[in-house]
Amino acid sequence: MFLIQRCLWSLSNKARLLKITCASGCHPFSTSSKMCKKFKIARRIEGLDRNVWVEFFKLSSADPAIVNLGQGQPDISPPEHIKEQLAEVAAIDSMNQYTRGFGHPSLVEALSSLYGKLYDRRIDPNHETIVTVGAYGSLFNAIQGLVNEEEEVIIVEPFFDCYDPMIKMAGAIPVYIPLRFQPTEGNEWSSASWILDLEELESKFSSKTKLLIINTPHNPTGKIFSKKELQGIADLCIKHDIICISDEVYEWLVYTGHKHIKIATLPGMWERTITVGSAGKTFSVTGWKLGWSIGPETLIRKMQTVQQHVIYTCATPLQEALARAFWFEIKRMDDPECYFYSLPRELEAKRDRMIWLLQIIGLKPIVPEGGYFIIADASGLNVDLSEMTDDCYDYKFVKWMIKNKKLTAIPVTAFCSANKKYFEKYIRFCFIKKDSTLDAFEKIIKNWAKES
Ligand code: IK2
């Protein structure tokens, strides 16, 4: 025994002298080396450490002078009534304790009432809705609850960035289909020019396909899927017996001349669709991190099972305040002052101002039909990016812009995987910003124009 110990000690000492370390930097015979093995990353999150929000939040916070039009974070005031309701609710003792796990009773009632009108059917508040930690929570519950290892999930590129890692964390395989930019006369610079080729989509289906995720109004392009496109997608889902997740967090943010259609309302789609919503996007309160899903009991039940073991329940006071805010708006849905209509009106003017400003310096904006982002082609600016080290042009460009112009946007390839090459000339700007922020943006743009 003593001899074995001596040998191990001498080996360990030699390794130290020779500076031998394991891949993660640990000495191979040390206690920390044993820990290293145990602390090794779980396979399900291998390769998923990079995150665009973490990276650009840090870059944008480095200097208070930076004008941040990156993340979809409103700096406008949320409606007064929702803030007042939260203050009132927080003063009620019982509202500060746990509530029903799948959604606070008054909130699921409000969701049932609102979506009952929109779907023109009765929505069972207890079995056909679930309240989650943001839309993120809904997406996570749905993917975890429905997809098995090795099954395939089709996602449209560019996609909201969390779809891809969530699919991979479930051990499933993302299958990508890119939107194609096909401008027609009169539509050269509209998000309507982003086309989902249905033949190409059908080629992505296989015997392993379980789910298809769509997002309309679409982040980052602002595209609103037309009824024809949704019908084509619905036909394929039905033909191949696939479940659809429809991420509709920007459902109310639709600009003049356009209409948002819920795929779940098309014939044969209710029973196979989970529709995802977000309080953050509906009431401009992204910090509340409340979301929900609407769908048939068979699908919602699986989401509830995941939720009960992962978070159990969402914050009670936030849910009660959200329920009251919904009732407030539901009662005035015939009034143009209803927030569901007044917010897109306010945003449309901001969108148009931003489009005008971007054009001044030769960033070519693609006018969004919905949502609160504009993507712009930055490739015509001939900026010297030689000192930037990222792989993709858009990452280099945004980092250059933060450093040299004190302006943050988001590189569109952050929303891509297999098809980055089609999107790397675009960067995304967020326009749900108060006028003073847009004034600061205007100043940057005008100085930029003078310099160039
Ligand atoms: N789905 C989509 C399409 C989203 O855009 C978001 C939120 N995006 O905001 C970040 C950005 O793009 O700048 C979500 C889901 C998540 O919503 P929630 O905040 O409710 O979890």
GROMACS .gro file of C-alpha atoms and ligand atoms in nm:
model
  473
    1MET     CA    1   0.000   0.000   0.000
    2PHE     CA    2   0.279   0.236   0.102
    3LEU     CA    3   0.465   0.156  -0.221
    4ILE     CA    4   0.157   0.230  -0.434
    5GLN     CA    5   0.109   0.561  -0.256
    6ARG     CA    6   0.476   0.652  -0.311
    7CYS     CA    7   0.449   0.567  -0.681
    8LEU     CA    8   0.138   0.779  -0.722
    9TRP     CA    9   0.302   1.065  -0.535
   10SER     CA   10   0.613   1.046  -0.749
   11LEU     CA   11   0.407   1.031  -1.072
   12SER     CA   12   0.202   1.324  -0.958
   13ASN     CA   13   0.515   1.521  -0.872
   14LYS     CA   14   0.668   1.445  -1.212
   15ALA     CA   15   0.353   1.558  -1.385
   16ARG     CA   16   0.365   1.881  -1.185
   17LEU     CA   17   0.729   1.939  -1.278
   18LEU     CA   18   0.658   1.865  -1.642
   19LYS     CA   19   0.355   2.100  -1.616
   20ILE     CA   20   0.120   1.827  -1.746
   21THR     CA   21  -0.240   1.940  -1.738
   22CYS     CA   22  -0.564   1.793  -1.863
   23ALA     CA   23  -0.763   1.960  -2.141
   24SER     CA   24  -0.948   2.183  -1.897
   25GLY     CA   25  -0.627   2.303  -1.737
   26CYS     CA   26  -0.619   2.066  -1.435
   27HIS     CA   27  -0.323   1.869  -1.306
   28PRO     CA   28  -0.401   1.504  -1.395
   29PHE     CA   29  -0.327   1.358  -1.050
   30SER     CA   30  -0.463   1.637  -0.835
   31THR     CA   31  -0.793   1.648  -0.648
   32SER     CA   32  -0.902   1.920  -0.887
   33SER     CA   33  -0.841   1.684  -1.180
   34LYS     CA   34  -1.087   1.435  -1.029
   35MET     CA   35  -1.328   1.725  -0.983
   36CYS     CA   36  -1.263   1.837  -1.340
   37LYS     CA   37  -1.406   1.512  -1.473
   38LYS     CA   38  -1.711   1.546  -1.253
   39PHE     CA   39  -1.750   1.913  -1.338
   40LYS     CA   40  -1.732   1.841  -1.710
   41ILE     CA   41  -2.016   2.001  -1.900
   42ALA     CA   42  -2.325   1.785  -1.954
   43ARG     CA   43  -2.345   1.667  -2.315
   44ARG     CA   44  -2.686   1.826  -2.357
   45ILE     CA   45  -2.537   2.176  -2.328
   46GLU     CA   46  -2.207   2.116  -2.504
   47GLY     CA   47  -2.142   2.388  -2.764
   48LEU     CA   48  -2.427   2.604  -2.639
   49ASP     CA   49  -2.229   2.846  -2.427
   50ARG     CA   50  -2.244   3.148  -2.663
   51ASN     CA   51  -2.550   3.372  -2.633
   52VAL     CA   52  -2.614   3.687  -2.829
   53TRP     CA   53  -2.803   3.866  -2.548
   54VAL     CA   54  -2.533   3.799  -2.290
   55GLU     CA   55  -2.263   3.912  -2.532
   56PHE     CA   56  -2.429   4.231  -2.656
   57PHE     CA   57  -2.572   4.329  -2.318
   58LYS     CA   58  -2.215   4.335  -2.190
   59LEU     CA   59  -2.081   4.527  -2.490
   60SER     CA   60  -2.364   4.782  -2.473
   61SER     CA   61  -2.333   4.839  -2.100
   62ALA     CA   62  -1.960   4.909  -2.121
   63ASP     CA   63  -2.015   5.281  -2.190
   64PRO     CA   64  -2.319   5.490  -2.084
   65ALA     CA   65  -2.282   5.694  -2.405
   66ILE     CA   66  -2.384   5.393  -2.616
   67VAL     CA   67  -2.731   5.416  -2.771
   68ASN     CA   68  -2.869   5.067  -2.740
   69LEU     CA   69  -3.104   4.964  -3.021
   70GLY     CA   70  -3.005   4.601  -2.981
   71GLN     CA   71  -3.220   4.379  -2.763
   72GLY     CA   72  -3.599   4.399  -2.792
   73GLN     CA   73  -3.629   4.599  -2.476
   74PRO     CA   74  -3.882   4.884  -2.469
   75ASP     CA   75  -3.769   5.204  -2.299
   76ILE     CA   76  -4.114   5.360  -2.348
   77SER     CA   77  -4.342   5.355  -2.041
   78PRO     CA   78  -4.571   5.055  -2.008
   79PRO     CA   79  -4.942   5.148  -1.974
   80GLU     CA   80  -5.010   5.330  -1.646
   81HIS     CA   81  -5.289   5.090  -1.548
   82ILE     CA   82  -5.066   4.781  -1.546
   83LYS     CA   83  -4.811   4.949  -1.318
   84GLU     CA   84  -5.085   5.071  -1.083
   85GLN     CA   85  -5.239   4.725  -1.074
   86LEU     CA   86  -4.911   4.567  -0.972
   87ALA     CA   87  -4.869   4.818  -0.688
   88GLU     CA   88  -5.224   4.749  -0.566
   89VAL     CA   89  -5.188   4.373  -0.589
   90ALA     CA   90  -4.858   4.370  -0.401
   91ALA     CA   91  -5.040   4.522  -0.101
   92ILE     CA   92  -5.275   4.220  -0.074
   93ASP     CA   93  -5.121   3.956   0.156
   94SER     CA   94  -5.260   3.649  -0.020
   95MET     CA   95  -5.124   3.771  -0.354
   96ASN     CA   96  -4.771   3.731  -0.223
   97GLN     CA   97  -4.796   3.352  -0.189
   98TYR     CA   98  -4.785   3.059  -0.433
   99THR     CA   99  -5.075   3.021  -0.671
  100ARG     CA  100  -5.205   2.747  -0.902
  101GLY     CA  101  -4.908   2.592  -1.087
  102PHE     CA  102  -5.041   2.604  -1.442
  103GLY     CA  103  -5.163   2.962  -1.419
  104HIS     CA  104  -5.322   3.191  -1.162
  105PRO     CA  105  -5.703   3.143  -1.179
  106SER     CA  106  -5.792   3.503  -1.271
  107LEU     CA  107  -5.522   3.511  -1.540
  108VAL     CA  108  -5.626   3.188  -1.712
  109GLU     CA  109  -5.985   3.319  -1.706
  110ALA     CA  110  -5.871   3.639  -1.877
  111LEU     CA  111  -5.668   3.442  -2.135
  112SER     CA  112  -5.968   3.219  -2.199
  113SER     CA  113  -6.193   3.521  -2.252
  114LEU     CA  114  -5.952   3.707  -2.483
  115TYR     CA  115  -5.846   3.409  -2.694
  116GLY     CA  116  -6.199   3.270  -2.696
  117LYS     CA  117  -6.292   3.584  -2.894
  118LEU     CA  118  -5.988   3.562  -3.123
  119TYR     CA  119  -6.028   3.191  -3.197
  120ASP     CA  120  -6.407   3.208  -3.199
  121ARG     CA  121  -6.431   2.900  -2.977
  122ARG     CA  122  -6.450   2.828  -2.605
  123ILE     CA  123  -6.103   2.799  -2.451
  124ASP     CA  124  -6.103   2.591  -2.134
  125PRO     CA  125  -5.901   2.806  -1.890
  126ASN     CA  126  -5.771   2.510  -1.687
  127HIS     CA  127  -5.688   2.263  -1.961
  128GLU     CA  128  -5.626   2.465  -2.277
  129THR     CA  129  -5.400   2.736  -2.138
  130ILE     CA  130  -5.078   2.747  -1.938
  131VAL     CA  131  -4.896   3.047  -1.789
  132THR     CA  132  -4.518   3.024  -1.816
  133VAL     CA  133  -4.198   3.215  -1.738
  134GLY     CA  134  -4.209   3.429  -2.048
  135ALA     CA  135  -4.259   3.292  -2.395
  136TYR     CA  136  -3.925   3.123  -2.333
  137GLY     CA  137  -4.096   2.906  -2.070
  138SER     CA  138  -4.369   2.804  -2.312
  139LEU     CA  139  -4.118   2.710  -2.580
  140PHE     CA  140  -3.912   2.511  -2.330
  141ASN     CA  141  -4.212   2.324  -2.187
  142ALA     CA  142  -4.345   2.241  -2.531
  143ILE     CA  143  -4.015   2.114  -2.669
  144GLN     CA  144  -3.926   1.917  -2.354
  145GLY     CA  145  -4.276   1.778  -2.325
  146LEU     CA  146  -4.320   1.668  -2.684
  147VAL     CA  147  -3.991   1.588  -2.854
  148ASN     CA  148  -3.784   1.274  -2.810
  149GLU     CA  149  -3.414   1.223  -2.867
  150GLU     CA  150  -3.326   1.189  -3.235
  151GLU     CA  151  -3.658   1.333  -3.349
  152GLU     CA  152  -3.649   1.631  -3.583
  153VAL     CA  153  -3.785   1.981  -3.542
  154ILE     CA  154  -3.811   2.210  -3.844
  155ILE     CA  155  -3.730   2.576  -3.781
  156VAL     CA  156  -3.734   2.871  -4.018
  157GLU     CA  157  -3.411   3.069  -4.050
  158PRO     CA  158  -3.362   3.330  -3.917
  159PHE     CA  159  -3.528   3.198  -3.596
  160PHE     CA  160  -3.559   3.343  -3.246
  161ASP     CA  161  -3.227   3.229  -3.111
  162CYS     CA  162  -3.345   3.000  -2.826
  163TYR     CA  163  -3.528   2.752  -3.054
  164ASP     CA  164  -3.207   2.586  -3.168
  165PRO     CA  165  -3.046   2.524  -2.823
  166MET     CA  166  -3.380   2.419  -2.674
  167ILE     CA  167  -3.420   2.153  -2.944
  168LYS     CA  168  -3.062   2.036  -2.890
  169MET     CA  169  -3.105   2.025  -2.511
  170ALA     CA  170  -3.395   1.786  -2.568
  171GLY     CA  171  -3.155   1.560  -2.764
  172ALA     CA  172  -3.351   1.631  -3.083
  173ILE     CA  173  -3.226   1.752  -3.421
  174PRO     CA  174  -3.304   2.096  -3.563
  175VAL     CA  175  -3.371   2.099  -3.938
  176TYR     CA  176  -3.337   2.443  -4.094
  177ILE     CA  177  -3.523   2.610  -4.378
  178PRO     CA  178  -3.414   2.962  -4.473
  179LEU     CA  179  -3.647   3.241  -4.575
  180ARG     CA  180  -3.549   3.355  -4.923
  181PHE     CA  181  -3.541   3.723  -5.019
  182GLN     CA  182  -3.739   3.746  -5.341
  183PRO     CA  183  -3.837   4.107  -5.404
  184THR     CA  184  -4.115   4.173  -5.652
  185GLU     CA  185  -4.194   4.507  -5.813
  186GLY     CA  186  -4.329   4.748  -5.555
  187ASN     CA  187  -4.217   4.519  -5.272
  188GLU     CA  188  -3.841   4.563  -5.307
  189TRP     CA  189  -3.778   4.671  -4.952
  190SER     CA  190  -4.065   4.510  -4.764
  191SER     CA  191  -4.046   4.220  -4.522
  192ALA     CA  192  -4.313   4.060  -4.744
  193SER     CA  193  -4.025   3.979  -4.980
  194TRP     CA  194  -3.899   3.715  -4.739
  195ILE     CA  195  -4.056   3.401  -4.879
  196LEU     CA  196  -4.092   3.055  -4.730
  197ASP     CA  197  -4.069   2.816  -5.023
  198LEU     CA  198  -4.329   2.549  -4.955
  199GLU     CA  199  -4.171   2.293  -5.186
  200GLU     CA  200  -3.840   2.338  -5.007
  201LEU     CA  201  -4.026   2.312  -4.676
  202GLU     CA  202  -4.182   1.981  -4.777
  203SER     CA  203  -3.836   1.848  -4.864
  204LYS     CA  204  -3.739   1.898  -4.498
  205PHE     CA  205  -4.003   1.655  -4.364
  206SER     CA  206  -3.892   1.302  -4.280
  207SER     CA  207  -4.025   1.008  -4.082
  208LYS     CA  208  -3.849   1.160  -3.779
  209THR     CA  209  -4.014   1.503  -3.800
  210LYS     CA  210  -4.215   1.577  -3.487
  211LEU     CA  211  -4.256   1.951  -3.471
  212LEU     CA  212  -4.247   2.264  -3.684
  213ILE     CA  213  -4.193   2.604  -3.524
  214ILE     CA  214  -4.312   2.919  -3.695
  215ASN     CA  215  -4.298   3.278  -3.575
  216THR     CA  216  -4.536   3.545  -3.704
  217PRO     CA  217  -4.497   3.845  -3.690
  218HIS     CA  218  -4.141   3.735  -3.735
  219ASN     CA  219  -3.836   3.830  -3.534
  220PRO     CA  220  -3.598   3.953  -3.675
  221THR     CA  221  -3.737   4.028  -4.026
  222GLY     CA  222  -4.079   4.173  -3.934
  223LYS     CA  223  -4.247   3.942  -4.186
  224ILE     CA  224  -4.613   3.860  -4.131
  225PHE     CA  225  -4.695   3.523  -4.280
  226SER     CA  226  -4.982   3.552  -4.528
  227LYS     CA  227  -5.293   3.336  -4.514
  228LYS     CA  228  -5.172   3.152  -4.827
  229GLU     CA  229  -4.837   3.073  -4.666
  230LEU     CA  230  -5.000   2.965  -4.340
  231GLN     CA  231  -5.245   2.747  -4.532
  232GLY     CA  232  -4.952   2.584  -4.715
  233ILE     CA  233  -4.774   2.520  -4.383
  234ALA     CA  234  -5.096   2.387  -4.229
  235ASP     CA  235  -5.152   2.149  -4.522
  236LEU     CA  236  -4.801   2.007  -4.473
  237CYS     CA  237  -4.848   1.970  -4.096
  238ILE     CA  238  -5.171   1.781  -4.151
  239LYS     CA  239  -5.032   1.569  -4.438
  240HIS     CA  240  -4.726   1.465  -4.234
  241ASP     CA  241  -4.910   1.458  -3.900
  242ILE     CA  242  -4.682   1.715  -3.736
  243ILE     CA  243  -4.736   1.940  -3.434
  244CYS     CA  244  -4.697   2.313  -3.488
  245ILE     CA  245  -4.567   2.566  -3.237
  246SER     CA  246  -4.671   2.913  -3.345
  247ASP     CA  247  -4.472   3.182  -3.167
  248GLU     CA  248  -4.697   3.488  -3.184
  249VAL     CA  249  -4.543   3.712  -2.919
  250TYR     CA  250  -4.583   4.017  -3.150
  251GLU     CA  251  -4.945   3.932  -3.238
  252TRP     CA  252  -5.071   4.289  -3.177
  253LEU     CA  253  -4.780   4.466  -3.345
  254VAL     CA  254  -4.910   4.480  -3.697
  255TYR     CA  255  -4.872   4.786  -3.922
  256THR     CA  256  -5.109   4.955  -4.165
  257GLY     CA  257  -5.232   4.732  -4.444
  258HIS     CA  258  -5.136   4.404  -4.277
  259LYS     CA  259  -5.319   4.140  -4.079
  260HIS     CA  260  -5.200   3.879  -3.834
  261ILE     CA  261  -5.357   3.536  -3.880
  262LYS     CA  262  -5.336   3.259  -3.623
  263ILE     CA  263  -5.247   2.929  -3.787
  264ALA     CA  264  -5.445   2.753  -3.511
  265THR     CA  265  -5.766   2.900  -3.657
  266LEU     CA  266  -5.717   2.728  -3.995
  267PRO     CA  267  -5.918   2.408  -4.046
  268GLY     CA  268  -5.759   2.103  -3.884
  269MET     CA  269  -5.495   2.306  -3.701
  270TRP     CA  270  -5.641   2.370  -3.352
  271GLU     CA  271  -5.579   2.012  -3.244
  272ARG     CA  272  -5.212   2.021  -3.348
  273THR     CA  273  -5.104   2.377  -3.261
  274ILE     CA  274  -4.959   2.541  -2.951
  275THR     CA  275  -4.976   2.920  -2.978
  276VAL     CA  276  -4.728   3.113  -2.766
  277GLY     CA  277  -4.777   3.467  -2.628
  278SER     CA  278  -4.580   3.707  -2.409
  279ALA     CA  279  -4.683   3.969  -2.153
  280GLY     CA  280  -4.348   4.136  -2.210
  281LYS     CA  281  -4.437   4.204  -2.573
  282THR     CA  282  -4.813   4.259  -2.527
  283PHE     CA  283  -4.785   4.521  -2.249
  284SER     CA  284  -4.424   4.639  -2.295
  285VAL     CA  285  -4.319   4.481  -1.964
  286THR     CA  286  -4.039   4.247  -2.071
  287GLY     CA  287  -3.903   4.238  -1.714
  288TRP     CA  288  -4.219   4.061  -1.592
  289LYS     CA  289  -4.119   3.746  -1.779
  290LEU     CA  290  -4.470   3.607  -1.807
  291GLY     CA  291  -4.589   3.417  -2.111
  292TRP     CA  292  -4.859   3.170  -2.199
  293SER     CA  293  -4.963   2.902  -2.442
  294ILE     CA  294  -5.304   2.826  -2.583
  295GLY     CA  295  -5.380   2.487  -2.736
  296PRO     CA  296  -5.570   2.161  -2.709
  297GLU     CA  297  -5.567   1.977  -2.377
  298THR     CA  298  -5.364   1.686  -2.522
  299LEU     CA  299  -5.070   1.919  -2.596
  300ILE     CA  300  -5.104   2.162  -2.304
  301ARG     CA  301  -5.108   1.870  -2.057
  302LYS     CA  302  -4.752   1.775  -2.162
  303MET     CA  303  -4.637   2.130  -2.104
  304GLN     CA  304  -4.799   2.131  -1.762
  305THR     CA  305  -4.612   1.812  -1.671
  306VAL     CA  306  -4.278   1.974  -1.754
  307GLN     CA  307  -4.368   2.294  -1.573
  308GLN     CA  308  -4.478   2.126  -1.250
  309HIS     CA  309  -4.131   1.973  -1.212
  310VAL     CA  310  -3.922   2.263  -1.334
  311ILE     CA  311  -4.065   2.584  -1.188
  312TYR     CA  312  -4.400   2.467  -1.048
  313THR     CA  313  -4.559   2.815  -1.063
  314CYS     CA  314  -4.502   3.174  -1.182
  315ALA     CA  315  -4.503   3.486  -0.963
  316THR     CA  316  -4.852   3.543  -0.818
  317PRO     CA  317  -4.861   3.925  -0.796
  318LEU     CA  318  -4.741   3.961  -1.154
  319GLN     CA  319  -5.004   3.715  -1.276
  320GLU     CA  320  -5.284   3.890  -1.088
  321ALA     CA  321  -5.176   4.233  -1.217
  322LEU     CA  322  -5.153   4.092  -1.570
  323ALA     CA  323  -5.503   3.943  -1.537
  324ARG     CA  324  -5.640   4.283  -1.432
  325ALA     CA  325  -5.456   4.453  -1.720
  326PHE     CA  326  -5.610   4.205  -1.963
  327TRP     CA  327  -5.962   4.265  -1.825
  328PHE     CA  328  -5.904   4.640  -1.857
  329GLU     CA  329  -5.816   4.601  -2.226
  330ILE     CA  330  -6.071   4.329  -2.303
  331LYS     CA  331  -6.346   4.569  -2.190
  332ARG     CA  332  -6.229   4.838  -2.432
  333MET     CA  333  -6.146   4.627  -2.734
  334ASP     CA  334  -6.391   4.833  -2.942
  335ASP     CA  335  -6.210   5.153  -2.845
  336PRO     CA  336  -5.911   5.266  -3.057
  337GLU     CA  337  -5.740   5.362  -2.728
  338CYS     CA  338  -5.718   4.992  -2.632
  339TYR     CA  339  -5.343   4.925  -2.586
  340PHE     CA  340  -5.359   4.641  -2.838
  341TYR     CA  341  -5.421   4.905  -3.109
  342SER     CA  342  -5.264   5.219  -2.965
  343LEU     CA  343  -4.918   5.057  -2.927
  344PRO     CA  344  -4.880   4.960  -3.295
  345ARG     CA  345  -5.000   5.310  -3.393
  346GLU     CA  346  -4.732   5.465  -3.174
  347LEU     CA  347  -4.470   5.223  -3.308
  348GLU     CA  348  -4.552   5.273  -3.674
  349ALA     CA  349  -4.439   5.637  -3.651
  350LYS     CA  350  -4.116   5.526  -3.481
  351ARG     CA  351  -4.060   5.261  -3.747
  352ASP     CA  352  -4.096   5.520  -4.024
  353ARG     CA  353  -3.862   5.763  -3.852
  354MET     CA  354  -3.598   5.493  -3.812
  355ILE     CA  355  -3.629   5.386  -4.176
  356TRP     CA  356  -3.570   5.742  -4.289
  357LEU     CA  357  -3.266   5.777  -4.063
  358LEU     CA  358  -3.105   5.448  -4.165
  359GLN     CA  359  -3.125   5.545  -4.530
  360ILE     CA  360  -2.930   5.868  -4.469
  361ILE     CA  361  -2.607   5.673  -4.423
  362GLY     CA  362  -2.680   5.404  -4.679
  363LEU     CA  363  -2.801   5.128  -4.447
  364LYS     CA  364  -3.078   4.973  -4.655
  365PRO     CA  365  -3.375   4.896  -4.429
  366ILE     CA  366  -3.633   4.629  -4.508
  367VAL     CA  367  -3.964   4.774  -4.393
  368PRO     CA  368  -4.122   4.540  -4.134
  369GLU     CA  369  -4.493   4.460  -4.161
  370GLY     CA  370  -4.502   4.373  -3.792
  371GLY     CA  371  -4.300   4.337  -3.471
  372TYR     CA  372  -4.062   4.607  -3.347
  373PHE     CA  373  -3.741   4.537  -3.532
  374ILE     CA  374  -3.597   4.658  -3.862
  375ILE     CA  375  -3.327   4.469  -4.040
  376ALA     CA  376  -3.099   4.668  -4.266
  377ASP     CA  377  -2.843   4.568  -4.527
  378ALA     CA  378  -2.508   4.705  -4.406
  379SER     CA  379  -2.294   4.570  -4.689
  380GLY     CA  380  -2.297   4.888  -4.898
  381LEU     CA  381  -2.113   5.100  -4.642
  382ASN     CA  382  -1.761   4.979  -4.721
  383VAL     CA  383  -1.647   5.005  -4.361
  384ASP     CA  384  -1.295   4.883  -4.285
  385LEU     CA  385  -1.352   4.581  -4.058
  386SER     CA  386  -1.002   4.437  -4.089
  387GLU     CA  387  -0.930   4.468  -3.717
  388MET     CA  388  -1.245   4.275  -3.621
  389THR     CA  389  -1.201   3.906  -3.550
  390ASP     CA  390  -1.552   3.749  -3.572
  391ASP     CA  391  -1.636   3.510  -3.855
  392CYS     CA  392  -1.949   3.676  -3.985
  393TYR     CA  393  -1.968   4.020  -4.144
  394ASP     CA  394  -2.268   4.130  -3.934
  395TYR     CA  395  -2.092   4.051  -3.603
  396LYS     CA  396  -1.786   4.244  -3.717
  397PHE     CA  397  -1.997   4.535  -3.836
  398VAL     CA  398  -2.200   4.567  -3.514
  399LYS     CA  399  -1.891   4.546  -3.296
  400TRP     CA  400  -1.723   4.811  -3.511
  401MET     CA  401  -2.036   5.028  -3.482
  402ILE     CA  402  -2.050   4.994  -3.103
  403LYS     CA  403  -1.685   5.090  -3.075
  404ASN     CA  404  -1.672   5.369  -3.331
  405LYS     CA  405  -2.026   5.508  -3.340
  406LYS     CA  406  -2.150   5.420  -2.991
  407LEU     CA  407  -2.454   5.248  -3.137
  408THR     CA  408  -2.573   4.891  -3.072
  409ALA     CA  409  -2.774   4.670  -3.307
  410ILE     CA  410  -2.791   4.290  -3.326
  411PRO     CA  411  -2.620   4.079  -3.596
  412VAL     CA  412  -2.883   3.877  -3.781
  413THR     CA  413  -2.667   3.563  -3.800
  414ALA     CA  414  -2.726   3.532  -3.425
  415PHE     CA  415  -3.064   3.395  -3.543
  416CYS     CA  416  -2.913   3.150  -3.790
  417SER     CA  417  -2.733   2.822  -3.800
  418ALA     CA  418  -2.689   2.638  -4.131
  419ASN     CA  419  -2.767   2.932  -4.359
  420LYS     CA  420  -2.567   3.224  -4.215
  421LYS     CA  421  -2.439   3.312  -4.560
  422TYR     CA  422  -2.780   3.443  -4.670
  423PHE     CA  423  -2.816   3.675  -4.372
  424GLU     CA  424  -2.474   3.804  -4.272
  425LYS     CA  425  -2.508   4.140  -4.446
  426TYR     CA  426  -2.805   4.234  -4.225
  427ILE     CA  427  -2.813   4.394  -3.882
  428ARG     CA  428  -3.123   4.440  -3.665
  429PHE     CA  429  -3.239   4.761  -3.495
  430CYS     CA  430  -3.510   4.779  -3.229
  431PHE     CA  431  -3.752   5.074  -3.251
  432ILE     CA  432  -3.968   5.042  -2.939
  433LYS     CA  433  -3.779   5.339  -2.797
  434LYS     CA  434  -3.884   5.674  -2.653
  435ASP     CA  435  -3.835   5.982  -2.868
  436SER     CA  436  -3.529   6.098  -2.673
  437THR     CA  437  -3.354   5.767  -2.754
  438LEU     CA  438  -3.445   5.805  -3.120
  439ASP     CA  439  -3.317   6.167  -3.104
  440ALA     CA  440  -2.983   6.034  -2.976
  441PHE     CA  441  -2.986   5.781  -3.262
  442GLU     CA  442  -3.057   6.062  -3.510
  443LYS     CA  443  -2.760   6.258  -3.379
  444ILE     CA  444  -2.529   5.959  -3.429
  445ILE     CA  445  -2.659   5.904  -3.780
  446LYS     CA  446  -2.619   6.268  -3.880
  447ASN     CA  447  -2.263   6.284  -3.746
  448TRP     CA  448  -2.187   5.958  -3.922
  449ALA     CA  449  -2.321   6.102  -4.248
  450LYS     CA  450  -2.104   6.414  -4.207
  451GLU     CA  451  -1.792   6.207  -4.138
  452SER     CA  452  -1.843   5.988  -4.440
  453IK2     N1  453  -4.016   3.454  -2.913
  453IK2     C1  454  -3.980   3.561  -2.986
  453IK2     C2  455  -4.004   3.561  -3.132
  453IK2     C3  456  -3.922   3.671  -2.923
  453IK2     O1  457  -3.885   3.777  -2.997
  453IK2     C4  458  -3.903   3.669  -2.784
  453IK2     C5  459  -3.839   3.785  -2.711
  453IK2     N2  460  -3.739   3.850  -2.784
  453IK2     O2  461  -3.674   3.952  -2.727
  453IK2     C6  462  -3.537   3.953  -2.746
  453IK2     C7  463  -3.500   4.011  -2.880
  453IK2     O3  464  -3.524   3.951  -2.983
  453IK2     O4  465  -3.440   4.118  -2.879
  453IK2     C8  466  -3.943   3.555  -2.712
  453IK2     C9  467  -3.999   3.449  -2.780
  453IK2    C10  468  -3.927   3.546  -2.564
  453IK2     O5  469  -4.023   3.626  -2.502
  453IK2     P1  470  -4.028   3.641  -2.342
  453IK2     O6  471  -3.945   3.760  -2.308
  453IK2     O7  472  -4.174   3.657  -2.311
  453IK2     O8  473  -3.973   3.514  -2.285
   0.00000   0.00000   0.00000
